[in-house]
């Protein structure tokens, strides 16, 4: 496969120059709700953890609030990001790209949410698999009772886990693009096509 990076970069610059409204204004409009969602999630975590009867109960409530808000913010961010991806795809393909494209993710929310949840579940599983690569190194380092040996054994294990995780995440990177091109596909079909 012959990939001309300079040519593609020039085409991207031309697409950005040709975009009306200006792509930076669309990006700003896209970024503001995400920042507001993050702020609301952190504020709700603070409010929920406040009226607890004991410090332990406060910690449990804060952890549940953080997890619940995190998933909710992730779902909303995935829906908004899908709309922004739709805008960028239209801009790149020379089609009319405008602010209403940002709401395309809402129209596909019934497909975006399962795709997000499936990707999240697979990511968590691959994180656990990556951590499992560190366990033998951790055990060997603890058996040797040396901090230097523990460090020297854990670094390659952690690096291997990180490489495994990044490899798997890159396999899912095109799933939302494929969903936009094929809105009738299921989440599993989009992930399989992205892997291919």
Coordinates of N, CA and C in Angstrom, one line a residue:
X1 N 0.8 -1.2 0.0 CA 0.0 0.0 0.0 C 0.9 1.2 0.0
X2 N 0.6 2.1 -0.9 CA 1.4 3.3 -1.1 C 0.6 4.5 -0.4
X3 N 1.1 5.0 0.7 CA 0.5 6.1 1.4 C 1.3 7.4 1.3
X4 N 0.8 8.4 0.7 CA 1.5 9.7 0.5 C 1.1 10.6 1.6
X5 N 1.8 10.7 2.7 CA 1.4 11.5 3.8 C 1.3 13.0 3.5
X6 N 2.3 13.5 2.7 CA 2.3 14.9 2.3 C 1.0 15.3 1.5
X7 N 0.7 14.4 0.6 CA -0.5 14.6 -0.2 C -1.8 14.6 0.6
X8 N -1.9 13.7 1.5 CA -3.1 13.6 2.4 C -3.2 14.8 3.3
X9 N -2.0 15.2 3.8 CA -2.0 16.4 4.7 C -2.4 17.6 3.9
X10 N -2.0 17.8 2.7 CA -2.5 18.9 1.9 C -4.0 18.8 1.6
X11 N -4.5 17.7 1.3 CA -5.9 17.5 1.1 C -6.7 17.9 2.4
X12 N -6.2 17.5 3.5 CA -6.9 17.8 4.8 C -6.9 19.3 5.0
X13 N -5.7 20.0 4.8 CA -5.7 21.4 4.9 C -6.7 22.1 4.0
X14 N -6.8 21.6 2.8 CA -7.7 22.2 1.8 C -9.1 22.0 2.3
X15 N -9.5 20.9 2.8 CA -10.8 20.6 3.3 C -11.1 21.5 4.5
X16 N -10.2 21.8 5.4 CA -10.4 22.7 6.5 C -10.6 24.1 6.0
X17 N -9.8 24.5 5.0 CA -9.9 25.9 4.5 C -11.3 26.1 3.8
X18 N -11.8 25.1 3.2 CA -13.0 25.2 2.4 C -14.2 25.1 3.3
X19 N -14.1 24.6 4.6 CA -15.2 24.4 5.5 C -15.9 25.7 5.9
X20 N -17.2 25.7 5.8 CA -18.1 26.8 6.2 C -19.2 26.2 6.9
X21 N -19.5 26.5 8.2 CA -18.8 27.4 9.0 C -17.4 26.9 9.3
X22 N -16.5 27.8 9.8 CA -15.1 27.4 10.1 C -15.0 26.2 11.0
X23 N -14.2 25.3 10.7 CA -14.1 24.1 11.6 C -13.7 24.4 13.0
X24 N -13.0 25.4 13.3 CA -12.7 25.7 14.7 C -13.9 26.2 15.5
X25 N -14.9 26.8 14.8 CA -16.1 27.2 15.6 C -16.9 26.0 15.9
X26 N -17.0 25.0 14.9 CA -17.7 23.8 15.1 C -17.1 23.0 16.3
X27 N -15.7 23.0 16.3 CA -15.0 22.3 17.3 C -15.3 22.9 18.7
X28 N -15.3 24.2 18.7 CA -15.6 24.9 20.0 C -17.0 24.6 20.5
X29 N -18.0 24.6 19.6 CA -19.4 24.2 20.0 C -19.4 22.8 20.4
X30 N -18.6 21.9 19.8 CA -18.6 20.5 20.2 C -17.9 20.3 21.6
X31 N -16.9 21.1 21.9 CA -16.1 21.0 23.1 C -16.8 21.5 24.3
X32 N -17.6 22.5 24.2 CA -18.2 23.2 25.4 C -19.2 22.2 26.1
X33 N -20.1 21.5 25.5 CA -20.9 20.6 26.2 C -20.1 19.5 26.9
X34 N -19.1 19.0 26.3 CA -18.2 18.0 27.0 C -17.6 18.5 28.3
X35 N -17.1 19.8 28.2 CA -16.5 20.4 29.4 C -17.6 20.6 30.5
X36 N -18.8 20.9 30.1 CA -19.9 21.1 31.0 C -20.3 19.8 31.6
X37 N -20.3 18.7 30.9 CA -20.6 17.4 31.4 C -19.6 16.9 32.4
X38 N -18.3 17.1 32.1 CA -17.3 16.8 33.1 C -17.4 17.5 34.4
X39 N -17.7 18.8 34.3 CA -17.9 19.6 35.5 C -19.1 19.2 36.3
X40 N -20.2 18.9 35.6 CA -21.4 18.4 36.3 C -21.2 17.0 36.9
X41 N -20.4 16.2 36.3 CA -20.1 14.9 36.9 C -19.2 15.1 38.2
X42 N -18.3 15.9 38.2 CA -17.4 16.1 39.4 C -18.2 16.8 40.5
X43 N -19.1 17.7 40.1 CA -20.0 18.4 41.1 C -20.9 17.4 41.7
X44 N -21.5 16.5 40.9 CA -22.5 15.6 41.5 C -21.8 14.6 42.4
X45 N -20.5 14.2 42.1 CA -19.8 13.3 43.0 C -19.6 14.0 44.3
X46 N -19.2 15.3 44.3 CA -19.0 16.1 45.6 C -20.3 16.2 46.4
X47 N -21.4 16.4 45.7 CA -22.7 16.6 46.4 C -23.2 15.2 47.0
X48 N -23.0 14.1 46.2 CA -23.4 12.8 46.7 C -22.6 12.4 47.9
X49 N -21.3 12.6 47.9 CA -20.5 12.1 49.0 C -20.6 13.0 50.3
X50 N -21.3 14.1 50.2 CA -21.4 15.0 51.4 C -22.2 14.5 52.6
X51 N -23.5 14.1 52.4 CA -24.3 13.9 53.6 C -24.2 12.4 54.1
X52 N -23.1 11.8 54.1 CA -22.9 10.4 54.6 C -22.8 10.4 56.2
X53 N -23.2 9.3 56.8 CA -23.1 9.2 58.2 C -21.7 8.8 58.7
X54 N -20.9 8.2 57.9 CA -19.6 7.7 58.3 C -18.6 7.9 57.2
X55 N -17.3 8.1 57.5 CA -16.3 8.2 56.4 C -16.3 7.1 55.4
X56 N -16.5 5.9 55.9 CA -16.5 4.7 55.0 C -17.7 4.8 54.1
X57 N -18.9 5.1 54.6 CA -20.1 5.3 53.8 C -19.9 6.4 52.7
X58 N -19.2 7.4 53.1 CA -18.9 8.5 52.2 C -18.0 8.1 51.1
X59 N -17.0 7.2 51.4 CA -16.1 6.7 50.4 C -16.9 5.8 49.4
X60 N -17.8 5.0 49.9 CA -18.5 4.1 49.0 C -19.4 4.9 48.2
X61 N -20.1 5.9 48.7 CA -21.0 6.7 47.9 C -20.3 7.5 46.9
X62 N -19.1 8.0 47.2 CA -18.3 8.8 46.3 C -17.9 7.9 45.2
X63 N -17.4 6.6 45.5 CA -17.0 5.7 44.4 C -18.1 5.3 43.5
X64 N -19.3 5.1 44.1 CA -20.5 4.7 43.2 C -20.9 5.9 42.4
X65 N -20.9 7.1 43.0 CA -21.2 8.3 42.2 C -20.2 8.5 41.1
X66 N -18.9 8.4 41.4 CA -17.9 8.6 40.4 C -18.1 7.6 39.2
X67 N -18.3 6.3 39.6 CA -18.5 5.3 38.5 C -19.7 5.5 37.7
X68 N -20.8 5.8 38.4 CA -22.1 6.0 37.6 C -22.0 7.3 36.8
X69 N -21.5 8.4 37.3 CA -21.3 9.6 36.5 C -20.3 9.4 35.4
X70 N -19.3 8.6 35.7 CA -18.3 8.4 34.6 C -18.9 7.7 33.4
X71 N -19.7 6.7 33.7 CA -20.3 5.9 32.6 C -21.3 6.8 31.9
X72 N -22.1 7.6 32.6 CA -23.1 8.4 32.0 C -22.4 9.5 31.2
X73 N -21.4 10.1 31.7 CA -20.6 11.1 30.9 C -20.0 10.4 29.7
X74 N -19.5 9.2 29.8 CA -18.9 8.5 28.7 C -19.9 8.2 27.6
X75 N -21.2 7.9 28.0 CA -22.2 7.6 27.0 C -22.6 8.9 26.3
X76 N -22.7 10.0 27.0 CA -23.1 11.3 26.4 C -21.9 11.7 25.5
X77 N -20.7 11.6 26.0 CA -19.5 12.0 25.2 C -19.4 11.1 23.9
X78 N -19.7 9.8 24.0 CA -19.7 9.0 22.8 C -20.7 9.4 21.8
X79 N -21.9 9.8 22.2 CA -23.0 10.3 21.3 C -22.5 11.6 20.7
X80 N -22.0 12.5 21.5 CA -21.5 13.8 20.9 C -20.3 13.6 20.0
X81 N -19.4 12.7 20.4 CA -18.2 12.5 19.5 C -18.6 11.8 18.2
X82 N -19.7 11.0 18.2 CA -20.2 10.5 16.9 C -20.7 11.6 16.0
X83 N -21.4 12.5 16.6 CA -21.8 13.7 15.8 C -20.7 14.5 15.2
X84 N -19.6 14.7 16.0 CA -18.4 15.4 15.5 C -17.7 14.6 14.5
X85 N -17.6 13.3 14.6 CA -17.0 12.5 13.6 C -17.8 12.6 12.3
X86 N -19.1 12.6 12.4 CA -20.0 12.8 11.2 C -19.6 14.1 10.5
X87 N -19.5 15.2 11.3 CA -19.1 16.5 10.7 C -17.8 16.4 10.0
X88 N -16.8 15.8 10.7 CA -15.5 15.7 10.1 C -15.5 14.8 8.8
X89 N -16.2 13.7 8.8 CA -16.3 12.9 7.6 C -16.9 13.6 6.5
X90 N -18.0 14.4 6.7 CA -18.6 15.2 5.7 C -17.6 16.3 5.1
X91 N -16.9 16.9 6.1 CA -15.9 17.9 5.7 C -14.8 17.3 4.8
X92 N -14.3 16.1 5.2 CA -13.3 15.4 4.4 C -13.8 15.0 3.0
X93 N -15.0 14.5 3.0 CA -15.6 14.0 1.7 C -16.1 15.1 0.8
X94 N -16.0 16.3 1.2 CA -16.4 17.4 0.3 C -17.9 17.7 0.3
X95 N -18.6 17.1 1.3 CA -20.0 17.3 1.4 C -20.3 18.6 2.3
X96 N -21.5 19.0 2.3 CA -21.9 20.1 3.1 C -21.7 19.7 4.6
X97 N -21.0 20.4 5.4 CA -20.7 20.2 6.8 C -21.1 21.4 7.6
X98 N -22.1 21.2 8.5 CA -22.6 22.3 9.3 C -22.8 21.9 10.7
X99 N -23.3 22.9 11.6 CA -23.5 22.6 13.0 C -24.5 21.5 13.2
X100 N -25.6 21.3 12.5 CA -26.5 20.2 12.7 C -25.9 18.8 12.6
X101 N -24.8 18.7 12.0 CA -24.1 17.4 11.9 C -23.7 16.9 13.3
X102 N -23.5 17.9 14.2 CA -23.1 17.5 15.5 C -24.2 16.7 16.3
X103 N -25.4 16.8 15.8 CA -26.5 16.1 16.4 C -26.8 14.7 15.8
X104 N -26.0 14.4 14.8 CA -26.2 13.1 14.1 C -26.0 11.9 15.1
X105 N -25.2 12.1 16.1 CA -25.0 11.1 17.1 C -26.3 10.8 17.9
X106 N -27.1 11.9 18.1 CA -28.4 11.7 18.8 C -29.3 10.8 18.0
X107 N -29.3 11.0 16.7 CA -30.2 10.2 15.9 C -29.8 8.7 15.9
X108 N -28.5 8.5 16.1 CA -28.0 7.1 16.2 C -27.7 6.6 17.6
X109 N -28.3 7.3 18.6 CA -27.9 7.0 20.0 C -28.3 5.5 20.3
X110 N -29.3 5.0 19.7 CA -29.7 3.6 19.9 C -28.6 2.6 19.4
X111 N -27.8 3.0 18.5 CA -26.7 2.2 18.0 C -25.3 2.6 18.7
X112 N -25.2 3.9 19.0 CA -23.9 4.4 19.6 C -23.8 3.8 21.0
X113 N -24.8 3.8 21.8 CA -24.8 3.4 23.2 C -24.3 1.9 23.3
X114 N -24.9 1.0 22.6 CA -24.4 -0.4 22.7 C -23.0 -0.5 22.2
X115 N -22.6 0.2 21.2 CA -21.2 0.2 20.7 C -20.3 0.7 21.8
X116 N -20.6 1.8 22.5 CA -19.8 2.3 23.5 C -19.7 1.3 24.7
X117 N -20.8 0.7 25.1 CA -20.8 -0.2 26.2 C -20.0 -1.5 25.9
X118 N -20.1 -2.0 24.6 CA -19.3 -3.1 24.2 C -17.8 -2.8 24.2
X119 N -17.5 -1.7 23.6 CA -16.1 -1.2 23.6 C -15.5 -1.0 25.0
X120 N -16.3 -0.5 25.9 CA -15.9 -0.3 27.3 C -15.7 -1.6 27.9
X121 N -16.6 -2.6 27.7 CA -16.4 -3.9 28.3 C -15.2 -4.6 27.8
X122 N -15.0 -4.5 26.5 CA -13.8 -5.2 25.9 C -12.5 -4.5 26.4
X123 N -12.5 -3.2 26.5 CA -11.4 -2.5 27.0 C -11.0 -2.9 28.5
X124 N -12.0 -3.0 29.3 CA -11.8 -3.4 30.7 C -11.2 -4.8 30.7
X125 N -11.7 -5.7 29.9 CA -11.2 -7.1 29.8 C -9.8 -7.1 29.3
X126 N -9.5 -6.3 28.3 CA -8.1 -6.3 27.8 C -7.2 -5.6 28.9
X127 N -7.7 -4.7 29.6 CA -6.9 -4.1 30.7 C -6.5 -5.2 31.8
X128 N -7.5 -6.0 32.1 CA -7.3 -7.1 33.0 C -6.3 -8.1 32.4
X129 N -6.4 -8.4 31.2 CA -5.4 -9.3 30.5 C -4.0 -8.7 30.5
X130 N -3.9 -7.4 30.3 CA -2.6 -6.7 30.4 C -2.0 -6.7 31.8
X131 N -2.9 -6.6 32.8 CA -2.4 -6.6 34.2 C -2.0 -8.1 34.5
X132 N -2.6 -9.1 33.9 CA -2.2 -10.4 34.1 C -0.8 -10.7 33.7
X133 N -0.4 -9.9 32.6 CA 1.0 -10.0 32.2 C 2.0 -9.6 33.3
X134 N 1.6 -8.7 34.1 CA 2.4 -8.2 35.2 C 2.5 -9.1 36.4
X135 N 1.5 -10.0 36.6 CA 1.5 -10.8 37.8 C 2.7 -11.7 37.9
X136 N 3.2 -12.4 36.9 CA 4.4 -13.2 37.0 C 5.6 -12.4 37.4
X137 N 5.7 -11.2 36.8 CA 6.9 -10.3 37.1 C 6.8 -9.9 38.5
X138 N 5.6 -9.5 39.0 CA 5.4 -9.1 40.3 C 5.7 -10.2 41.3
X139 N 5.2 -11.4 41.0 CA 5.5 -12.5 41.9 C 7.0 -12.8 42.0
X140 N 7.7 -12.8 40.9 CA 9.1 -13.1 40.8 C 9.9 -12.0 41.6
X141 N 9.5 -10.7 41.4 CA 10.1 -9.6 42.1 C 9.9 -9.7 43.6
X142 N 8.7 -10.1 44.0 CA 8.5 -10.2 45.5 C 9.3 -11.4 46.1
X143 N 9.4 -12.5 45.3 CA 10.2 -13.6 45.8 C 11.6 -13.3 45.9
X144 N 12.1 -12.5 45.1 CA 13.6 -12.1 45.1 C 13.8 -11.1 46.2
X145 N 12.8 -10.4 46.7 CA 12.8 -9.4 47.8 C 13.8 -8.3 47.6
X146 N 13.8 -7.9 46.3 CA 14.7 -6.8 45.9 C 13.9 -5.7 45.2
X147 N 14.0 -4.5 45.6 CA 13.2 -3.5 44.9 C 13.7 -3.3 43.5
X148 N 15.0 -3.4 43.3 CA 15.6 -3.2 41.9 C 15.1 -4.4 41.0
X149 N 15.1 -5.6 41.5 CA 14.6 -6.7 40.7 C 13.1 -6.6 40.4
X150 N 12.4 -6.1 41.4 CA 11.0 -5.9 41.2 C 10.8 -4.9 40.1
X151 N 11.5 -3.8 40.2 CA 11.4 -2.7 39.2 C 11.8 -3.3 37.8
X152 N 12.9 -4.0 37.7 CA 13.4 -4.5 36.4 C 12.5 -5.5 35.8
X153 N 11.7 -6.2 36.6 CA 10.8 -7.2 36.1 C 9.4 -6.6 35.8
X154 N 9.0 -5.6 36.6 CA 7.7 -5.0 36.3 C 7.7 -4.1 35.1
X155 N 8.7 -3.4 34.8 CA 8.7 -2.5 33.7 C 8.4 -3.2 32.4
X156 N 9.1 -4.3 32.0 CA 8.8 -5.0 30.8 C 7.3 -5.6 30.8
X157 N 6.9 -6.1 32.0 CA 5.5 -6.6 32.1 C 4.5 -5.5 31.9
X158 N 4.7 -4.3 32.5 CA 3.8 -3.2 32.3 C 3.8 -2.7 30.8
X159 N 5.0 -2.7 30.3 CA 5.2 -2.2 28.9 C 4.4 -3.2 27.9
X160 N 4.6 -4.5 28.2 CA 3.9 -5.5 27.4 C 2.4 -5.4 27.5
X161 N 1.9 -5.1 28.7 CA 0.5 -4.9 28.9 C -0.1 -3.7 28.2
X162 N 0.7 -2.6 28.2 CA 0.3 -1.4 27.6 C 0.3 -1.6 26.1
X163 N 1.3 -2.3 25.5 CA 1.4 -2.5 24.1 C 0.1 -3.4 23.7
X164 N -0.2 -4.4 24.5 CA -1.4 -5.2 24.2 C -2.6 -4.4 24.2
X165 N -2.8 -3.5 25.2 CA -4.0 -2.7 25.3 C -4.1 -1.7 24.1
X166 N -3.0 -1.1 23.8 CA -3.0 -0.1 22.7 C -3.3 -0.8 21.3
X167 N -2.8 -2.0 21.2 CA -3.0 -2.8 20.0 C -4.5 -3.1 19.9
X168 N -5.1 -3.5 21.0 CA -6.5 -3.8 20.9 C -7.4 -2.6 20.7
X169 N -7.0 -1.5 21.4 CA -7.8 -0.3 21.2 C -7.8 0.2 19.8
X170 N -6.6 0.1 19.2 CA -6.5 0.6 17.8 C -7.4 -0.3 16.8
X171 N -7.6 -1.5 17.2 CA -8.5 -2.4 16.4 C -9.9 -1.9 16.4
X172 N -10.3 -1.2 17.5 CA -11.7 -0.7 17.6 C -11.8 0.8 17.1
X173 N -10.8 1.4 16.7 CA -10.8 2.8 16.4 C -11.7 3.3 15.3
X174 N -12.0 2.4 14.3 CA -12.9 2.8 13.2 C -14.3 2.4 13.4
X175 N -14.7 1.9 14.6 CA -16.0 1.4 14.8 C -17.1 2.4 14.6
X176 N -16.9 3.6 15.1 CA -17.9 4.7 15.0 C -18.0 5.2 13.6
X177 N -16.8 5.3 12.9 CA -16.9 5.7 11.5 C -17.7 4.7 10.7
X178 N -17.5 3.4 10.9 CA -18.3 2.4 10.2 C -19.7 2.5 10.5
X179 N -20.1 2.8 11.8 CA -21.5 2.9 12.2 C -22.1 4.1 11.4
X180 N -21.4 5.2 11.2 CA -21.9 6.3 10.5 C -22.1 6.0 9.0
X181 N -21.2 5.2 8.5 CA -21.4 4.8 7.1 C -22.5 3.7 6.9
X182 N -22.7 2.9 7.9 CA -23.6 1.8 7.9 C -24.5 1.8 9.1
X183 N -25.5 2.7 9.2 CA -26.3 2.9 10.4 C -27.1 1.6 10.8
X184 N -27.3 0.7 9.9 CA -28.1 -0.5 10.2 C -27.3 -1.6 10.8
X185 N -26.0 -1.4 10.8 CA -25.1 -2.5 11.4 C -25.2 -2.5 12.9
X186 N -25.0 -3.7 13.5 CA -25.0 -3.8 15.0 C -23.6 -3.4 15.5
X187 N -23.5 -3.3 16.8 CA -22.3 -2.9 17.5 C -21.2 -3.9 17.2
X188 N -21.6 -5.2 17.3 CA -20.6 -6.3 17.0 C -20.1 -6.3 15.6
X189 N -21.0 -6.0 14.6 CA -20.6 -5.9 13.2 C -19.6 -4.8 13.0
X190 N -19.9 -3.6 13.7 CA -19.0 -2.5 13.5 C -17.6 -2.8 14.1
X191 N -17.6 -3.5 15.2 CA -16.3 -3.8 15.8 C -15.5 -4.9 15.0
X192 N -16.2 -5.9 14.5 CA -15.6 -6.8 13.6 C -15.0 -6.2 12.3
X193 N -15.8 -5.3 11.7 CA -15.3 -4.6 10.5 C -14.1 -3.7 10.8
X194 N -14.2 -3.1 12.0 CA -13.0 -2.2 12.4 C -11.8 -3.0 12.6
X195 N -11.9 -4.2 13.2 CA -10.7 -5.1 13.3 C -10.2 -5.5 12.0
X196 N -11.0 -5.7 11.0 CA -10.5 -6.1 9.7 C -9.9 -5.0 9.0

